[in-house]
PDB file of C-alpha atoms in Angstrom:
ATOM      1  CA  GLU S1007       2.217 -27.459  89.349  1.00 77.00           C
ATOM      2  CA  PRO S1008       4.407 -24.351  88.889  1.00 83.00           C
ATOM      3  CA  GLU S1009       6.009 -24.015  85.489  1.00 93.00           C
ATOM      4  CA  VAL S1010       8.330 -21.772  83.539  1.00 96.00           C
ATOM      5  CA  THR S1011       6.562 -19.825  80.805  1.00 96.00           C
ATOM      6  CA  GLN S1012       8.037 -18.107  77.759  1.00 97.00           C
ATOM      7  CA  THR S1013       6.721 -15.567  75.269  1.00 96.00           C
ATOM      8  CA  PRO S1014       6.428 -15.394  72.376  1.00 96.00           C
ATOM      9  CA  SER S1015       6.345 -19.013  71.255  1.00 96.00           C
ATOM     10  CA  HIS S1016       7.567 -18.000  67.793  1.00 96.00           C
ATOM     11  CA  GLN S1017       9.253 -14.858  66.520  1.00 97.00           C
ATOM     12  CA  VAL S1018      10.351 -13.920  63.024  1.00 98.00           C
ATOM     13  CA  THR S1019      12.659 -10.939  62.620  1.00 97.00           C
ATOM     14  CA  GLN S1020      14.862  -9.284  60.042  1.00 97.00           C
ATOM     15  CA  MET S1021      18.628  -9.482  60.314  1.00 97.00           C
ATOM     16  CA  GLY S1022      19.969  -6.528  62.289  1.00 97.00           C
ATOM     17  CA  GLN S1023      16.805  -6.031  64.329  1.00 97.00           C
ATOM     18  CA  GLU S1024      16.661  -6.237  68.095  1.00 97.00           C
ATOM     19  CA  VAL S1025      14.597  -8.948  69.758  1.00 98.00           C
ATOM     20  CA  ILE S1026      13.591  -9.468  73.363  1.00 97.00           C
ATOM     21  CA  LEU S1027      12.618 -12.912  74.531  1.00 98.00           C
ATOM     22  CA  ARG S1028      10.634 -13.096  77.734  1.00 97.00           C
ATOM     23  CA  CYS S1029      10.471 -15.687  80.478  1.00 97.00           C
ATOM     24  CA  VAL S1030       8.585 -15.993  83.747  1.00 97.00           C
ATOM     25  CA  PRO S1031      10.558 -18.372  85.984  1.00 96.00           C
ATOM     26  CA  ILE S1032       8.998 -20.381  88.806  1.00 94.00           C
ATOM     27  CA  SER S1033       8.204 -17.863  91.529  1.00 90.00           C
ATOM     28  CA  ASN S1034      10.433 -19.004  94.421  1.00 87.00           C
ATOM     29  CA  HIS S1035      13.429 -19.860  92.240  1.00 91.00           C
ATOM     30  CA  LEU S1036      16.651 -17.915  92.561  1.00 89.00           C
ATOM     31  CA  TYR S1037      18.734 -19.072  89.595  1.00 92.00           C
ATOM     32  CA  PHE S1038      17.836 -18.354  85.988  1.00 94.00           C
ATOM     33  CA  TYR S1039      19.309 -19.588  82.721  1.00 96.00           C
ATOM     34  CA  TRP S1040      19.093 -19.217  78.966  1.00 98.00           C
ATOM     35  CA  TYR S1041      19.984 -22.051  76.616  1.00 98.00           C
ATOM     36  CA  ARG S1042      19.496 -22.393  72.892  1.00 97.00           C
ATOM     37  CA  GLN S1043      19.257 -25.192  70.347  1.00 96.00           C
ATOM     38  CA  ILE S1044      20.143 -24.554  66.739  1.00 96.00           C
ATOM     39  CA  LEU S1045      18.234 -26.974  64.519  1.00 93.00           C
ATOM     40  CA  GLY S1046      19.966 -30.360  64.441  1.00 91.00           C
ATOM     41  CA  GLN S1047      22.486 -29.444  67.139  1.00 94.00           C
ATOM     42  CA  LYS S1048      22.774 -29.919  70.896  1.00 95.00           C
ATOM     43  CA  VAL S1049      21.097 -27.687  73.440  1.00 96.00           C
ATOM     44  CA  GLU S1050      23.832 -25.251  74.494  1.00 96.00           C
ATOM     45  CA  PHE S1051      24.222 -23.004  77.506  1.00 96.00           C
ATOM     46  CA  LEU S1052      24.202 -19.242  77.066  1.00 97.00           C
ATOM     47  CA  VAL S1053      24.080 -17.593  80.482  1.00 96.00           C
ATOM     48  CA  SER S1054      23.131 -18.028  84.132  1.00 94.00           C
ATOM     49  CA  PHE S1055      21.861 -15.278  86.417  1.00 94.00           C
ATOM     50  CA  TYR S1056      21.718 -15.070  90.206  1.00 90.00           C
ATOM     51  CA  ASN S1057      21.198 -12.245  92.660  1.00 88.00           C
ATOM     52  CA  ASN S1058      20.632  -9.752  89.848  1.00 89.00           C
ATOM     53  CA  GLU S1059      23.860 -10.424  88.038  1.00 93.00           C
ATOM     54  CA  ILE S1060      25.348 -12.809  85.511  1.00 95.00           C
ATOM     55  CA  SER S1061      27.043 -15.712  87.310  1.00 92.00           C
ATOM     56  CA  GLU S1062      28.337 -17.606  84.250  1.00 92.00           C
ATOM     57  CA  LYS S1063      28.260 -17.134  80.512  1.00 94.00           C
ATOM     58  CA  SER S1064      29.428 -19.099  77.515  1.00 94.00           C
ATOM     59  CA  GLU S1065      31.515 -17.958  74.560  1.00 94.00           C
ATOM     60  CA  ILE S1066      28.302 -17.621  72.571  1.00 94.00           C
ATOM     61  CA  PHE S1067      27.030 -14.911  74.932  1.00 96.00           C
ATOM     62  CA  ASP S1068      28.900 -11.989  73.408  1.00 94.00           C
ATOM     63  CA  ASP S1069      28.191  -8.253  73.504  1.00 94.00           C
ATOM     64  CA  GLN S1070      25.145  -8.714  71.277  1.00 96.00           C
ATOM     65  CA  PHE S1071      23.360 -10.501  74.100  1.00 97.00           C
ATOM     66  CA  SER S1072      22.136  -9.159  77.410  1.00 97.00           C
ATOM     67  CA  VAL S1073      19.869 -10.395  80.187  1.00 97.00           C
ATOM     68  CA  GLU S1074      17.740  -8.538  82.651  1.00 94.00           C
ATOM     69  CA  ARG S1075      15.321  -9.143  85.457  1.00 92.00           C
ATOM     70  CA  PRO S1076      13.278  -5.945  85.095  1.00 86.00           C
ATOM     71  CA  ASP S1077      10.828  -6.773  87.878  1.00 87.00           C
ATOM     72  CA  GLY S1078      10.162  -9.514  90.387  1.00 78.00           C
ATOM     73  CA  SER S1079       8.791 -11.972  87.876  1.00 87.00           C
ATOM     74  CA  ASN S1080      10.219 -11.548  84.367  1.00 93.00           C
ATOM     75  CA  PHE S1081      13.618 -12.591  83.032  1.00 96.00           C
ATOM     76  CA  THR S1082      14.522 -11.387  79.552  1.00 97.00           C
ATOM     77  CA  LEU S1083      17.113 -12.138  76.897  1.00 98.00           C
ATOM     78  CA  LYS S1084      17.872  -9.337  74.443  1.00 97.00           C
ATOM     79  CA  ILE S1085      19.710  -9.785  71.179  1.00 97.00           C
ATOM     80  CA  ARG S1086      20.729  -6.322  69.991  1.00 96.00           C
ATOM     81  CA  SER S1087      21.371  -6.906  66.306  1.00 95.00           C
ATOM     82  CA  THR S1088      20.250 -10.313  65.170  1.00 97.00           C
ATOM     83  CA  LYS S1089      22.258 -12.412  62.742  1.00 96.00           C
ATOM     84  CA  LEU S1090      21.094 -15.296  60.579  1.00 97.00           C
ATOM     85  CA  GLU S1091      22.997 -17.700  62.826  1.00 96.00           C
ATOM     86  CA  ASP S1092      20.933 -16.586  65.839  1.00 97.00           C
ATOM     87  CA  SER S1093      18.005 -18.587  64.455  1.00 98.00           C
ATOM     88  CA  ALA S1094      17.343 -21.227  67.094  1.00 98.00           C
ATOM     89  CA  MET S1095      14.988 -22.386  69.817  1.00 97.00           C
ATOM     90  CA  TYR S1096      15.733 -20.389  72.972  1.00 98.00           C
ATOM     91  CA  PHE S1097      14.936 -21.995  76.320  1.00 98.00           C
ATOM     92  CA  CYS S1098      14.655 -20.329  79.683  1.00 97.00           C
ATOM     93  CA  ALA S1099      15.171 -22.376  82.850  1.00 96.00           C
ATOM     94  CA  SER S1100      15.089 -21.764  86.581  1.00 95.00           C
ATOM     95  CA  SER S1101      16.153 -23.621  89.711  1.00 92.00           C
ATOM     96  CA  ASP S1102      16.162 -23.051  93.457  1.00 84.00           C
ATOM     97  CA  PHE S1103      19.269 -24.960  94.590  1.00 72.00           C
ATOM     98  CA  THR S1104      17.890 -25.121  98.118  1.00 62.00           C
ATOM     99  CA  THR S1105      18.183 -28.914  98.165  1.00 57.00           C
ATOM    100  CA  GLY S1106      21.740 -29.567  97.009  1.00 62.00           C
ATOM    101  CA  VAL S1107      21.992 -30.091  93.275  1.00 72.00           C
ATOM    102  CA  GLY S1108      19.206 -28.077  91.720  1.00 81.00           C
ATOM    103  CA  THR S1109      16.945 -29.444  89.049  1.00 90.00           C
ATOM    104  CA  GLN S1110      16.668 -26.915  86.235  1.00 94.00           C
ATOM    105  CA  TYR S1111      13.073 -26.528  85.094  1.00 95.00           C
ATOM    106  CA  PHE S1112      12.705 -25.524  81.474  1.00 96.00           C
ATOM    107  CA  GLY S1113      10.119 -23.483  79.643  1.00 97.00           C
ATOM    108  CA  PRO S1114       8.655 -24.561  76.293  1.00 96.00           C
ATOM    109  CA  GLY S1115      11.001 -22.347  74.305  1.00 97.00           C
ATOM    110  CA  THR S1116      10.781 -19.475  71.832  1.00 97.00           C
ATOM    111  CA  ARG S1117      11.555 -20.355  68.254  1.00 97.00           C
ATOM    112  CA  LEU S1118      13.429 -17.434  66.701  1.00 98.00           C
ATOM    113  CA  LEU S1119      13.831 -17.157  62.947  1.00 98.00           C
ATOM    114  CA  VAL S1120      16.114 -14.461  61.578  1.00 98.00           C
ATOM    115  CA  LEU S1121      15.628 -13.655  57.881  1.00 97.00           C
TER     116      LEU S1121
ATOM    117  CA  ILE W1172      33.605 -27.715  75.502  1.00 64.00           C
ATOM    118  CA  LEU W1173      32.688 -30.897  77.370  1.00 80.00           C
ATOM    119  CA  ASN W1174      31.627 -33.822  75.208  1.00 91.00           C
ATOM    120  CA  VAL W1175      28.378 -35.547  76.140  1.00 96.00           C
ATOM    121  CA  GLU W1176      27.208 -38.276  73.796  1.00 97.00           C
ATOM    122  CA  GLN W1177      24.004 -40.265  73.608  1.00 97.00           C
ATOM    123  CA  SER W1178      23.202 -43.440  71.737  1.00 97.00           C
ATOM    124  CA  PRO W1179      21.332 -44.458  69.797  1.00 97.00           C
ATOM    125  CA  GLN W1180      20.223 -41.234  68.092  1.00 96.00           C
ATOM    126  CA  SER W1181      16.800 -42.735  67.426  1.00 97.00           C
ATOM    127  CA  LEU W1182      14.961 -45.873  68.324  1.00 95.00           C
ATOM    128  CA  HIS W1183      11.687 -47.489  67.279  1.00 97.00           C
ATOM    129  CA  VAL W1184      10.185 -50.105  69.593  1.00 97.00           C
ATOM    130  CA  GLN W1185       6.903 -51.962  69.756  1.00 97.00           C
ATOM    131  CA  GLU W1186       4.428 -51.188  72.519  1.00 97.00           C
ATOM    132  CA  GLY W1187       5.230 -53.418  75.495  1.00 97.00           C
ATOM    133  CA  ASP W1188       8.936 -53.767  74.695  1.00 97.00           C
ATOM    134  CA  SER W1189      11.516 -52.671  77.209  1.00 97.00           C
ATOM    135  CA  THR W1190      14.335 -50.477  76.003  1.00 96.00           C
ATOM    136  CA  ASN W1191      17.395 -48.635  77.176  1.00 96.00           C
ATOM    137  CA  PHE W1192      19.756 -45.943  75.956  1.00 95.00           C
ATOM    138  CA  THR W1193      23.118 -44.600  76.933  1.00 98.00           C
ATOM    139  CA  CYS W1194      24.616 -41.285  77.917  1.00 98.00           C
ATOM    140  CA  SER W1195      28.399 -40.932  78.133  1.00 97.00           C
ATOM    141  CA  PHE W1196      30.103 -37.964  79.757  1.00 96.00           C
ATOM    142  CA  PRO W1197      33.525 -36.920  81.074  1.00 94.00           C
ATOM    143  CA  SER W1198      34.517 -38.946  84.152  1.00 90.00           C
ATOM    144  CA  SER W1199      36.488 -36.053  85.634  1.00 90.00           C
ATOM    145  CA  ASN W1200      34.993 -33.011  87.371  1.00 90.00           C
ATOM    146  CA  PHE W1201      31.669 -34.782  87.764  1.00 93.00           C
ATOM    147  CA  TYR W1202      29.009 -33.063  89.848  1.00 92.00           C
ATOM    148  CA  ALA W1203      25.662 -34.300  88.549  1.00 94.00           C
ATOM    149  CA  LEU W1204      23.922 -35.949  85.618  1.00 96.00           C
ATOM    150  CA  HIS W1205      20.416 -34.902  84.607  1.00 96.00           C
ATOM    151  CA  TRP W1206      17.877 -36.754  82.464  1.00 97.00           C
ATOM    152  CA  TYR W1207      15.049 -34.955  80.693  1.00 97.00           C
ATOM    153  CA  ARG W1208      12.115 -36.129  78.624  1.00 97.00           C
ATOM    154  CA  TRP W1209      11.162 -33.733  75.812  1.00 96.00           C
ATOM    155  CA  GLU W1210       8.010 -33.970  73.758  1.00 95.00           C
ATOM    156  CA  THR W1211       7.701 -31.734  70.717  1.00 88.00           C
ATOM    157  CA  ALA W1212       6.185 -28.307  71.479  1.00 88.00           C
ATOM    158  CA  LYS W1213       6.383 -28.897  75.227  1.00 93.00           C
ATOM    159  CA  SER W1214       8.888 -28.026  77.935  1.00 95.00           C
ATOM    160  CA  PRO W1215      11.657 -30.565  78.584  1.00 95.00           C
ATOM    161  CA  GLU W1216      10.487 -32.441  81.676  1.00 96.00           C
ATOM    162  CA  ALA W1217      13.015 -33.232  84.396  1.00 95.00           C
ATOM    163  CA  LEU W1218      13.169 -36.969  85.099  1.00 96.00           C
ATOM    164  CA  PHE W1219      16.202 -37.494  87.346  1.00 95.00           C
ATOM    165  CA  VAL W1220      19.165 -35.735  88.872  1.00 94.00           C
ATOM    166  CA  MET W1221      21.905 -38.204  89.768  1.00 95.00           C
ATOM    167  CA  THR W1222      24.980 -37.420  91.809  1.00 93.00           C
ATOM    168  CA  LEU W1223      26.456 -40.560  93.369  1.00 92.00           C
ATOM    169  CA  ASN W1224      28.377 -43.319  91.630  1.00 93.00           C
ATOM    170  CA  GLY W1225      26.187 -46.429  91.570  1.00 93.00           C
ATOM    171  CA  ASP W1226      23.046 -44.364  92.023  1.00 93.00           C
ATOM    172  CA  GLU W1227      19.853 -45.859  90.673  1.00 96.00           C
ATOM    173  CA  LYS W1228      16.650 -43.853  90.406  1.00 96.00           C
ATOM    174  CA  LYS W1229      13.160 -44.879  89.393  1.00 97.00           C
ATOM    175  CA  LYS W1230      10.003 -43.060  88.342  1.00 94.00           C
ATOM    176  CA  GLY W1231       7.200 -45.390  87.374  1.00 96.00           C
ATOM    177  CA  ARG W1232       8.391 -47.535  84.458  1.00 97.00           C
ATOM    178  CA  ILE W1233      11.491 -45.402  83.887  1.00 97.00           C
ATOM    179  CA  SER W1234      14.735 -45.941  85.757  1.00 98.00           C
ATOM    180  CA  ALA W1235      18.312 -44.752  85.426  1.00 98.00           C
ATOM    181  CA  THR W1236      21.731 -45.872  86.627  1.00 98.00           C
ATOM    182  CA  LEU W1237      24.950 -43.938  87.010  1.00 97.00           C
ATOM    183  CA  ASN W1238      28.631 -44.871  86.738  1.00 97.00           C
ATOM    184  CA  THR W1239      30.751 -41.795  87.361  1.00 96.00           C
ATOM    185  CA  LYS W1240      34.081 -43.659  87.295  1.00 95.00           C
ATOM    186  CA  GLU W1241      33.632 -44.743  83.686  1.00 95.00           C
ATOM    187  CA  GLY W1242      31.400 -41.839  82.687  1.00 96.00           C
ATOM    188  CA  TYR W1243      28.094 -43.334  81.616  1.00 96.00           C
ATOM    189  CA  SER W1244      24.449 -43.481  82.572  1.00 98.00           C
ATOM    190  CA  TYR W1245      21.722 -45.776  81.282  1.00 98.00           C
ATOM    191  CA  LEU W1246      18.041 -44.923  81.033  1.00 98.00           C
ATOM    192  CA  TYR W1247      15.642 -47.869  81.010  1.00 98.00           C
ATOM    193  CA  ILE W1248      11.979 -47.905  80.061  1.00 98.00           C
ATOM    194  CA  LYS W1249      10.057 -51.030  80.992  1.00 97.00           C
ATOM    195  CA  GLY W1250       7.000 -51.997  78.943  1.00 97.00           C
ATOM    196  CA  SER W1251       7.117 -48.995  76.565  1.00 97.00           C
ATOM    197  CA  GLN W1252       3.840 -47.215  75.842  1.00 97.00           C
ATOM    198  CA  PRO W1253       3.020 -44.860  72.937  1.00 96.00           C
ATOM    199  CA  GLU W1254       2.989 -41.945  75.397  1.00 95.00           C
ATOM    200  CA  ASP W1255       6.673 -42.645  76.112  1.00 97.00           C
ATOM    201  CA  SER W1256       7.470 -41.406  72.593  1.00 97.00           C
ATOM    202  CA  ALA W1257       9.721 -38.390  73.081  1.00 97.00           C
ATOM    203  CA  THR W1258      13.331 -37.276  72.921  1.00 97.00           C
ATOM    204  CA  TYR W1259      15.320 -38.223  76.010  1.00 98.00           C
ATOM    205  CA  LEU W1260      18.128 -35.808  76.839  1.00 98.00           C
ATOM    206  CA  CYS W1261      20.955 -36.225  79.297  1.00 97.00           C
ATOM    207  CA  ALA W1262      22.920 -33.268  80.619  1.00 96.00           C
ATOM    208  CA  PHE W1263      26.244 -33.204  82.457  1.00 95.00           C
ATOM    209  CA  ASN W1264      26.798 -30.750  85.298  1.00 93.00           C
ATOM    210  CA  PRO W1265      30.514 -30.286  86.004  1.00 91.00           C
ATOM    211  CA  THR W1266      31.962 -29.341  89.361  1.00 88.00           C
ATOM    212  CA  GLY W1267      32.006 -25.639  90.044  1.00 81.00           C
ATOM    213  CA  ALA W1268      29.486 -24.716  87.371  1.00 83.00           C
ATOM    214  CA  ASN W1269      25.728 -24.437  87.262  1.00 82.00           C
ATOM    215  CA  ASN W1270      25.407 -24.769  83.513  1.00 89.00           C
ATOM    216  CA  LEU W1271      24.470 -28.029  81.846  1.00 94.00           C
ATOM    217  CA  PHE W1272      26.167 -29.679  78.886  1.00 95.00           C
ATOM    218  CA  PHE W1273      23.622 -31.623  76.861  1.00 97.00           C
ATOM    219  CA  GLY W1274      23.873 -34.685  74.682  1.00 97.00           C
ATOM    220  CA  THR W1275      22.203 -34.841  71.280  1.00 95.00           C
ATOM    221  CA  GLY W1276      19.285 -36.841  72.670  1.00 96.00           C
ATOM    222  CA  THR W1277      17.722 -40.194  71.851  1.00 97.00           C
ATOM    223  CA  ARG W1278      14.465 -39.935  69.939  1.00 97.00           C
ATOM    224  CA  LEU W1279      12.184 -42.795  70.998  1.00 97.00           C
ATOM    225  CA  THR W1280       9.135 -43.815  68.992  1.00 97.00           C
ATOM    226  CA  VAL W1281       6.847 -46.455  70.476  1.00 97.00           C
ATOM    227  CA  ILE W1282       4.710 -48.136  67.845  1.00 97.00           C
ATOM    228  CA  PRO W1283       1.241 -49.217  69.017  1.00 95.00           C
TER     229      PRO W1283
END
């Protein structure tokens, strides 16, 4: 069964460093998302991406964040200068929306720790 | 920010017991309600997407109901098994948006 994959599974970085989190969505999906979960809090939406551009973003997704689909398979989230409060589990998701309301399929997450 | 709440936060049941938990969400601007099952270190697994008031969906021993007028959904597990132990997340999809608003989850532990 097709699945969303994410790399790395864990990343530790120093405050102020740039990190890139990578995702491979399900191959025929058209919509891509990033969510995050800070420990003990709800999963929260960051950004959605369709047709090579951002379609929606939350207040969290400020200028420090960017997304890119550099080729036909990868979808990346870049944090330019990490802060302590960026420590969280980051989830990628994808959906196809070809059958009405689209189920969003999630990857296993990347746990980011900023020191 | 849309408020989605789940109760209880955690639940311990004996193997064979049936159980249920609640998700409450805004009753306005409703588009869809999603249920996910999330085991530690794995991807959240999509269980149901529900769109119509009165909808009832079933997948094996797990079923869900939806009341959009009053803003709640119930998830039922019949005859719980240890492999049902997981966190169950609901997520609200408002009209005009693709992003999901999640509840805090219900952490279910089934004791053999």
